[in-house]
Amino acid sequence: MDQHNPFARPSTLPFQLPPYAAIRDEHYRPAFLEGMAEQLAEVETICSDPAEPSVANTLLALERSGQLLDRVAAVFFNRSSSDSSPFTIALEEELAPLLAAHSDAIRLRPELFARIAALHARADELGLDPETRYLLERYFTQFTLAGAGLSDADKALLRDFNTRLSVATTRFEKNLLADTNDLALVVDDASELDGLSAGQLSAAAQAATDRGMPGRFVITLVLFTGHPYLALLTNRGVRERLLAASRARGIRGGEHDNRALVLSITRLRAERARLLGFATHAAAVTADETARTPAAVGDLLHRLAVPAARNARAEQAELQALVDADVAAGILAEGFDIAAWDWAFYSERMRRARYDVDTAALRPWFELESVLRDGVFYAAQRLYGVTFTERASLAAWHPDARVFEVCEEDGSPVGLYILDVYTRDSKRGGAWMNALVSQSDLLGTPVIVCNNLNVPQPAAGEATLLSLDEVTTLFHEFGHALHGLFARVTYPKFAGTNVYRDFVEFPSQVNEMWRFDPEVLANYAHHRETGEPLPPEVVAGIHASATFNEGFATSEYLAAALLDQAWHGIEADAGTEITDVAAFEAACLTAAGLDNPAVPTRYASTYFAHTFSGRYDAGYYSYIWSEVQDADTGAWFAEHGGLTRENGERFRERLLARGGGIDPLEAYRDFRGRDAIIQPLLDRRGLN
């Protein structure tokens, strides 16, 4: 690799911010290849060391390895997700099997596992501090579950499974991005989009112009089945077209059809699980999560599914009564049964009637800059004392991505936070957080975290007005960012959000609570034109409607979580018997009592990126699992005075700052004084 390659050494920019102005496409591939070769050489040095295994010559040496690979991977995979191009797509497909093989070359190296196992056997004699002892436990467990103890023949099979899975999941994601772009709804006449605000029409017009269709309107799809505009569009036919486009992703035939990949991925995962000694992939995954078993996951999901489905049916009957009343009053010429594309529209109408809350009309109170600075940042400052200063001179990966320096109350540095808000065809759907630089005392590295959202961008000069859901998403993702910013650990393995997958959503869900905290809401919810605060009666209506439509919301989520568990609960021998994706989905939802056509699953299999191309395979249950701790934590804050520095510091020091360096349930007990209880969750979702 050319030593002028920007990835050759740590960046000299503040907090080691990647030098985006100097990074070109041709720099990535050589850096990846050199990074993999360098780490394998470092592992070879560990394995060939004649000295008795020690923490220093094995664990710490392993933690120090792969720094070049980490630098380039963090930058590249953030770019491929947030601003992809034909180059990134091609390189990612090339790299997927290489990186899978690279990981296997480390985790399946017998000499390395022997050294780790030897240390593990003597753990009680080594006098290790708690974080180092936990590091040893995690390495031993992860190497064991990764197949380090298999025979050479079985390791060869495992490598083949991992390589094929890396290719298939990468292709799934690229198919989904392409189909999501292809299926964006194109509308010729603004009258068909009645119900959208001027800003939303502007965003749709700008999206059409960007695609070379000036004078028309384009509504881009979101990652999940529904769409925020379904609550607004008065034209029932357009609503139906929009939902149909969303649900058509990955099932239209041709090169972007994901059905064969769904079957292939689940079969390969099932076969790999059997090779590793597990009955199913779900069993293999949960073995190293706080849930421990698929049965524990199933117990929670099914416990919630029955009341959720019951509540959804009651909600549906109420919505149907609105339609029937419109027919009786002559407002509608003929009636219809509430369908999936009607639910959001009529539920918003009912919310207005019942609680005097019109969520669409709230947008002028939720201007992006105010929500960010006077809401998200303000809550963090009140709780943790940190401040955020924009650094316009620091460039990120896209002109829309903004860089903020985060400092403690005394001015000492915390790290950098980067926010990339707007949707574009080159960005994958959804919202997420990742780290560009991960804090570690061992390596002396600082921390840089980023959030990506997918908010439609209005025309130049127009304000970005957020929906209530988008406000929630921003607070949620910022909760992940705080976890990444505040974790202070010794080892890279424990940096930031590197915790059990079914715990990682907990801090982000906790941060959502502050969006409606009276002090926070009063600070950011001001009308962008008049400056008037959100009226008290509207605030009261928002709080009163907290459990409104929760039957639908919980049902659509549980349907996806149970579908994820069903695909990954297939045993290897049964995998080949399943050939019809739609039929499998239908059977799963029927068995769970969630087969209501008006309440589709939040993600259908062919666009379920979390489980077929993300890192939530057999783990989509994590959101509701983490919400048990989240709701219980909300109760704790309420009991102890809410938004105070004392409460924030306790949560920061005992949970966020620990990163992955402690068993998360132990950290929770240290914070709460006991294990979480489920009742606050049942209360929150109206499932009593």
Coordinates of C-alpha atoms in Angstrom, one line a residue, residues 199-572:
G199 CA -42.8 21.4 2.8
Q200 CA -43.6 17.8 2.0
L201 CA -44.7 18.7 -1.5
S202 CA -41.5 20.6 -1.9
A203 CA -39.4 17.6 -0.8
A204 CA -41.3 15.3 -3.3
A205 CA -40.8 17.9 -6.1
Q206 CA -37.1 18.1 -5.2
A207 CA -36.8 14.3 -5.2
A208 CA -38.4 14.2 -8.7
T209 CA -36.1 16.9 -10.0
D210 CA -33.1 15.1 -8.6
R211 CA -34.2 12.1 -10.6
G212 CA -34.5 14.0 -13.8
M213 CA -38.3 14.4 -13.6
P214 CA -39.0 18.1 -13.1
G215 CA -42.6 19.0 -12.6
R216 CA -43.5 15.7 -11.1
F217 CA -43.4 14.4 -7.6
V218 CA -41.5 11.4 -6.1
I219 CA -42.3 9.9 -2.7
T220 CA -39.3 7.7 -1.7
L221 CA -40.0 4.6 0.3
V222 CA -38.9 4.1 3.9
L223 CA -37.4 0.9 5.3
F224 CA -40.5 -0.4 7.0
T225 CA -43.8 -1.5 5.5
G226 CA -45.8 1.6 6.3
H227 CA -45.0 5.2 5.3
P228 CA -45.5 8.4 7.3
Y229 CA -47.5 9.9 4.4
L230 CA -50.2 7.2 4.7
A231 CA -51.5 9.2 7.7
L232 CA -51.9 12.3 5.5
L233 CA -52.9 11.4 2.0
T234 CA -56.6 11.9 1.4
N235 CA -56.6 10.0 -1.9
R236 CA -57.3 6.4 -1.0
G237 CA -56.0 5.1 -4.3
V238 CA -52.7 6.9 -3.8
R239 CA -52.4 5.5 -0.3
E240 CA -53.0 2.0 -1.7
R241 CA -50.3 2.5 -4.5
L242 CA -47.8 3.7 -1.9
L243 CA -48.3 0.7 0.4
A244 CA -48.3 -1.7 -2.5
A245 CA -45.0 -0.2 -3.7
S246 CA -43.5 -0.7 -0.3
R247 CA -44.7 -4.3 0.0
A248 CA -43.5 -5.2 -3.5
R249 CA -39.8 -4.9 -2.7
G250 CA -37.9 -8.0 -3.4
I251 CA -40.8 -10.0 -4.9
R252 CA -41.1 -8.8 -8.5
G253 CA -38.8 -11.2 -10.1
G254 CA -35.6 -10.2 -11.9
E255 CA -32.2 -9.5 -10.5
H256 CA -33.5 -7.7 -7.4
D257 CA -35.8 -10.4 -6.2
N258 CA -34.8 -11.4 -2.7
R259 CA -37.0 -14.5 -2.2
A260 CA -34.3 -17.0 -3.2
L261 CA -31.8 -15.2 -0.9
V262 CA -34.2 -15.4 2.1
L263 CA -34.4 -19.2 1.6
S264 CA -30.7 -19.6 1.0
I265 CA -29.6 -17.4 4.0
T266 CA -31.9 -19.2 6.4
R267 CA -30.8 -22.7 5.2
L268 CA -27.2 -21.8 5.4
R269 CA -27.6 -20.4 8.9
A270 CA -29.5 -23.5 10.0
E271 CA -26.8 -25.8 8.6
R272 CA -24.1 -23.7 10.2
A273 CA -25.9 -23.8 13.6
R274 CA -26.1 -27.6 13.4
L275 CA -22.4 -27.8 12.7
L276 CA -21.7 -25.6 15.7
G277 CA -23.8 -27.9 17.9
F278 CA -27.1 -26.0 18.1
A279 CA -30.5 -27.1 17.0
T280 CA -31.3 -23.8 15.3
H281 CA -29.7 -20.5 14.3
A282 CA -31.9 -18.8 16.9
A283 CA -30.4 -21.1 19.6
A284 CA -26.9 -20.3 18.4
V285 CA -27.6 -16.5 18.5
T286 CA -29.4 -16.4 21.9
A287 CA -26.7 -18.5 23.6
D288 CA -24.6 -15.4 23.6
E289 CA -27.3 -12.8 24.4
T290 CA -29.0 -12.0 27.7
A291 CA -32.0 -14.0 26.6
R292 CA -29.9 -17.2 26.5
T293 CA -32.6 -19.3 24.7
P294 CA -35.2 -19.0 22.0
A295 CA -37.7 -20.3 24.5
A296 CA -37.2 -17.3 26.7
V297 CA -37.7 -15.0 23.6
G298 CA -40.8 -16.9 22.5
D299 CA -42.3 -16.7 26.0
L300 CA -42.1 -12.9 26.0
L301 CA -43.2 -12.4 22.4
H302 CA -46.2 -14.7 22.7
R303 CA -47.1 -13.3 26.1
L304 CA -47.5 -9.9 24.4
A305 CA -48.9 -11.0 21.1
V306 CA -52.3 -12.1 22.5
P307 CA -53.3 -8.8 24.1
A308 CA -51.7 -6.8 21.3
A309 CA -53.8 -8.6 18.6
R310 CA -56.9 -8.1 20.8
N311 CA -56.2 -4.4 21.1
A312 CA -55.6 -4.1 17.4
R313 CA -59.0 -5.7 16.6
A314 CA -60.7 -3.3 18.9
E315 CA -58.9 -0.4 17.3
Q316 CA -59.9 -1.7 13.9
A317 CA -63.6 -1.8 14.9
E318 CA -63.4 1.8 16.0
L319 CA -61.8 2.9 12.7
Q320 CA -64.4 0.9 10.7
A321 CA -67.1 2.9 12.6
L322 CA -65.6 6.1 11.3
V323 CA -65.9 4.8 7.7
D324 CA -69.4 3.6 8.3
A325 CA -70.4 7.0 9.8
D326 CA -69.0 8.8 6.7
V327 CA -71.2 6.6 4.5
A328 CA -74.3 7.3 6.6
A329 CA -73.5 11.0 6.5
G330 CA -73.0 11.0 2.7
I331 CA -69.4 12.0 3.0
L332 CA -68.4 8.7 1.3
A333 CA -70.5 7.4 -1.7
E334 CA -69.8 3.9 -0.7
G335 CA -68.2 2.1 2.2
F336 CA -65.2 -0.2 2.4
D337 CA -63.5 -2.4 5.0
I338 CA -60.5 -0.8 6.7
A339 CA -57.4 -1.9 4.8
A340 CA -53.8 -1.6 5.7
W341 CA -53.4 1.5 3.6
D342 CA -56.3 3.1 5.5
W343 CA -55.2 2.5 9.0
A344 CA -52.8 5.4 9.6
F345 CA -55.2 7.9 7.9
Y346 CA -58.2 7.0 10.0
S347 CA -56.3 6.5 13.2
E348 CA -54.9 10.0 12.9
R349 CA -58.4 11.2 12.4
M350 CA -59.5 9.4 15.5
R351 CA -56.6 10.8 17.4
R352 CA -57.7 14.3 16.5
A353 CA -61.2 13.7 17.5
R354 CA -60.4 11.9 20.8
Y355 CA -57.4 13.8 22.0
D356 CA -57.5 17.0 19.9
V357 CA -54.0 16.1 18.7
D358 CA -53.3 16.4 14.9
T359 CA -49.8 15.0 14.5
A360 CA -49.5 16.4 11.0
A361 CA -50.3 19.9 12.2
L362 CA -47.5 19.6 14.8
R363 CA -44.7 19.8 12.3
P364 CA -44.2 23.6 12.5
W365 CA -43.4 23.1 16.1
F366 CA -40.7 20.5 15.3
E367 CA -38.3 22.4 13.1
L368 CA -35.1 20.3 12.8
E369 CA -32.6 22.9 14.2
S370 CA -34.8 23.6 17.2
V371 CA -35.4 19.9 17.9
L372 CA -31.6 19.2 17.6
R373 CA -30.2 22.1 19.6
D374 CA -33.0 22.9 22.0
G375 CA -34.3 19.4 22.4
V376 CA -31.8 16.6 21.9
F377 CA -28.6 18.6 22.8
Y378 CA -30.4 20.4 25.6
A379 CA -31.6 17.2 27.3
A380 CA -28.0 15.8 27.1
Q381 CA -26.7 19.0 28.6
R382 CA -29.2 19.0 31.5
L383 CA -28.5 15.3 32.3
Y384 CA -24.8 15.0 31.6
G385 CA -23.4 18.6 31.5
V386 CA -22.1 18.1 27.9
T387 CA -22.1 20.8 25.3
F388 CA -22.1 20.6 21.5
T389 CA -20.3 23.1 19.2
E390 CA -20.6 22.8 15.4
R391 CA -17.3 22.6 13.6
A392 CA -18.1 23.7 10.1
S393 CA -14.4 23.6 9.2
L394 CA -14.3 19.8 9.6
A395 CA -15.6 17.9 6.6
A396 CA -17.5 14.6 6.8
W397 CA -18.4 12.1 4.0
H398 CA -21.2 14.2 2.5
P399 CA -21.9 18.0 2.4
D400 CA -25.1 17.3 4.4
A401 CA -23.3 15.6 7.2
R402 CA -22.6 18.0 10.1
V403 CA -19.7 17.7 12.6
F404 CA -20.1 18.7 16.3
E405 CA -17.5 18.8 19.0
V406 CA -18.7 17.4 22.3
C407 CA -17.2 18.7 25.6
E408 CA -17.7 18.2 29.2
E409 CA -19.1 21.0 31.4
D410 CA -15.5 22.0 32.3
G411 CA -14.5 22.3 28.6
S412 CA -12.6 19.0 28.5
P413 CA -13.1 17.0 25.3
V414 CA -15.5 14.1 24.9
G415 CA -15.4 13.4 21.2
L416 CA -17.0 14.3 17.9
Y417 CA -20.6 13.7 16.9
I418 CA -21.6 13.7 13.2
L419 CA -25.2 13.9 12.0
D420 CA -26.4 13.1 8.5
V421 CA -30.1 13.7 8.4
Y422 CA -31.4 13.7 4.9
T423 CA -32.5 10.8 2.7
R424 CA -31.0 10.2 -0.8
D425 CA -31.0 7.5 -3.3
S426 CA -27.5 6.5 -2.3
K427 CA -28.4 6.0 1.4
R428 CA -29.9 2.8 2.7
G429 CA -33.2 3.0 4.5
G430 CA -33.8 3.4 8.2
A431 CA -31.8 5.2 10.8
W432 CA -28.7 4.1 12.6
M433 CA -25.6 4.9 14.7
N434 CA -22.0 3.8 14.1
A435 CA -18.6 4.7 15.3
L436 CA -15.8 6.1 13.0
V437 CA -13.2 6.0 15.9
S438 CA -13.8 3.9 19.0
Q439 CA -12.4 5.0 22.4
S440 CA -9.9 2.8 24.0
D441 CA -7.4 3.5 26.8
L442 CA -5.2 0.6 25.6
L443 CA -4.8 2.2 22.1
G444 CA -5.1 5.8 23.3
T445 CA -7.9 6.5 20.8
P446 CA -10.6 9.1 21.1
V447 CA -14.2 8.7 20.0
I448 CA -16.2 9.8 16.9
V449 CA -19.8 8.6 16.5
C450 CA -22.3 9.4 13.8
N451 CA -26.1 9.2 13.3
N452 CA -27.8 8.7 10.0
L453 CA -31.5 9.4 9.4
N454 CA -33.7 9.5 6.3
V455 CA -35.7 12.7 6.5
P456 CA -36.9 14.1 3.2
Q457 CA -35.0 17.2 2.3
P458 CA -37.1 20.3 1.3
A459 CA -36.0 22.7 -1.5
A460 CA -33.2 25.1 -0.7
G461 CA -34.2 27.8 1.7
E462 CA -37.2 25.9 3.2
A463 CA -37.2 24.7 6.8
T464 CA -37.0 21.0 7.6
L465 CA -40.1 20.2 9.7
L466 CA -40.1 16.8 11.5
S467 CA -43.0 14.5 12.2
L468 CA -43.5 13.3 15.7
D469 CA -42.1 9.9 14.6
E470 CA -39.0 11.6 13.2
V471 CA -38.5 13.5 16.5
T472 CA -38.6 10.2 18.3
T473 CA -36.1 8.6 15.9
L474 CA -33.7 11.5 16.4
F475 CA -33.8 11.1 20.2
H476 CA -33.5 7.3 19.8
E477 CA -30.5 7.3 17.6
F478 CA -28.9 10.0 19.7
G479 CA -29.2 7.7 22.7
H480 CA -27.0 5.2 20.8
A481 CA -24.6 8.1 20.1
L482 CA -24.4 9.0 23.8
H483 CA -23.6 5.4 24.6
G484 CA -20.8 5.5 22.1
L485 CA -19.5 8.9 23.3
F486 CA -19.6 8.2 27.0
A487 CA -18.2 4.6 27.2
R488 CA -14.8 4.8 28.8
V489 CA -13.1 1.4 28.6
T490 CA -9.6 0.0 28.4
Y491 CA -10.1 -2.5 25.6
P492 CA -11.3 -1.8 22.0
K493 CA -13.5 -4.9 22.2
F494 CA -15.7 -3.1 24.8
A495 CA -15.9 0.3 23.2
G496 CA -19.1 2.2 22.9
T497 CA -22.1 0.1 22.0
N498 CA -20.3 -3.2 21.9
V499 CA -22.7 -4.9 24.3
Y500 CA -25.1 -7.8 23.9
R501 CA -27.4 -7.2 21.0
D502 CA -30.5 -7.6 23.0
F503 CA -29.2 -4.9 25.4
V504 CA -27.9 -2.4 22.9
E505 CA -31.3 -0.8 22.3
F506 CA -31.8 -0.1 25.9
P507 CA -29.9 3.2 26.2
S508 CA -31.4 4.5 23.0
Q509 CA -34.9 3.7 24.1
V510 CA -34.3 5.4 27.4
N511 CA -33.2 8.6 25.6
E512 CA -36.6 8.7 23.8
M513 CA -38.3 9.5 27.0
W514 CA -36.8 13.0 27.1
R515 CA -38.6 14.1 23.9
F516 CA -41.8 14.6 25.9
D517 CA -40.3 15.6 29.2
P518 CA -42.1 18.9 30.1
E519 CA -38.9 20.9 30.4
V520 CA -37.4 19.6 27.2
L521 CA -40.5 19.9 25.2
A522 CA -41.1 23.4 26.3
N523 CA -37.5 24.3 25.3
Y524 CA -37.7 23.1 21.7
A525 CA -41.4 22.9 20.6
H526 CA -41.9 26.5 19.4
H527 CA -43.8 27.4 16.2
R528 CA -41.2 28.2 13.6
E529 CA -43.0 31.3 12.3
T530 CA -44.7 32.7 15.4
G531 CA -42.4 31.4 18.1
E532 CA -45.4 30.3 20.1
P533 CA -44.9 27.3 22.4
L534 CA -46.8 24.2 21.9
P535 CA -50.2 24.9 23.5
P536 CA -50.7 23.2 26.9
E537 CA -53.8 21.4 25.7
V538 CA -51.9 19.9 22.8
V539 CA -49.1 18.7 25.2
A540 CA -51.8 17.2 27.5
G541 CA -53.3 15.5 24.4
I542 CA -50.0 14.0 23.4
H543 CA -49.5 12.6 26.9
A544 CA -53.1 11.4 27.1
S545 CA -52.7 9.6 23.8
A546 CA -49.6 7.7 24.8
T547 CA -51.2 4.3 24.4
F548 CA -53.3 5.3 21.4
N549 CA -53.0 2.8 18.5
E550 CA -50.6 0.7 20.5
G551 CA -52.5 -2.4 19.5
F552 CA -51.5 -1.8 15.9
A553 CA -47.9 -0.6 16.7
T554 CA -47.2 -3.6 19.0
S555 CA -48.8 -6.1 16.7
E556 CA -46.8 -5.0 13.6
Y557 CA -43.6 -5.1 15.6
L558 CA -44.3 -8.5 17.2
A559 CA -45.2 -9.9 13.8
A560 CA -41.8 -9.0 12.5
A561 CA -40.0 -10.3 15.6
L562 CA -41.8 -13.6 15.5
L563 CA -41.2 -13.9 11.8
D564 CA -37.5 -13.4 12.4
Q565 CA -37.6 -16.1 15.1
A566 CA -39.6 -18.5 12.9
W567 CA -37.1 -18.2 10.0
H568 CA -34.2 -18.9 12.4
G569 CA -36.0 -21.5 14.3
I570 CA -35.9 -23.8 11.3
E571 CA -33.8 -26.9 11.8
A572 CA -31.3 -27.8 9.1

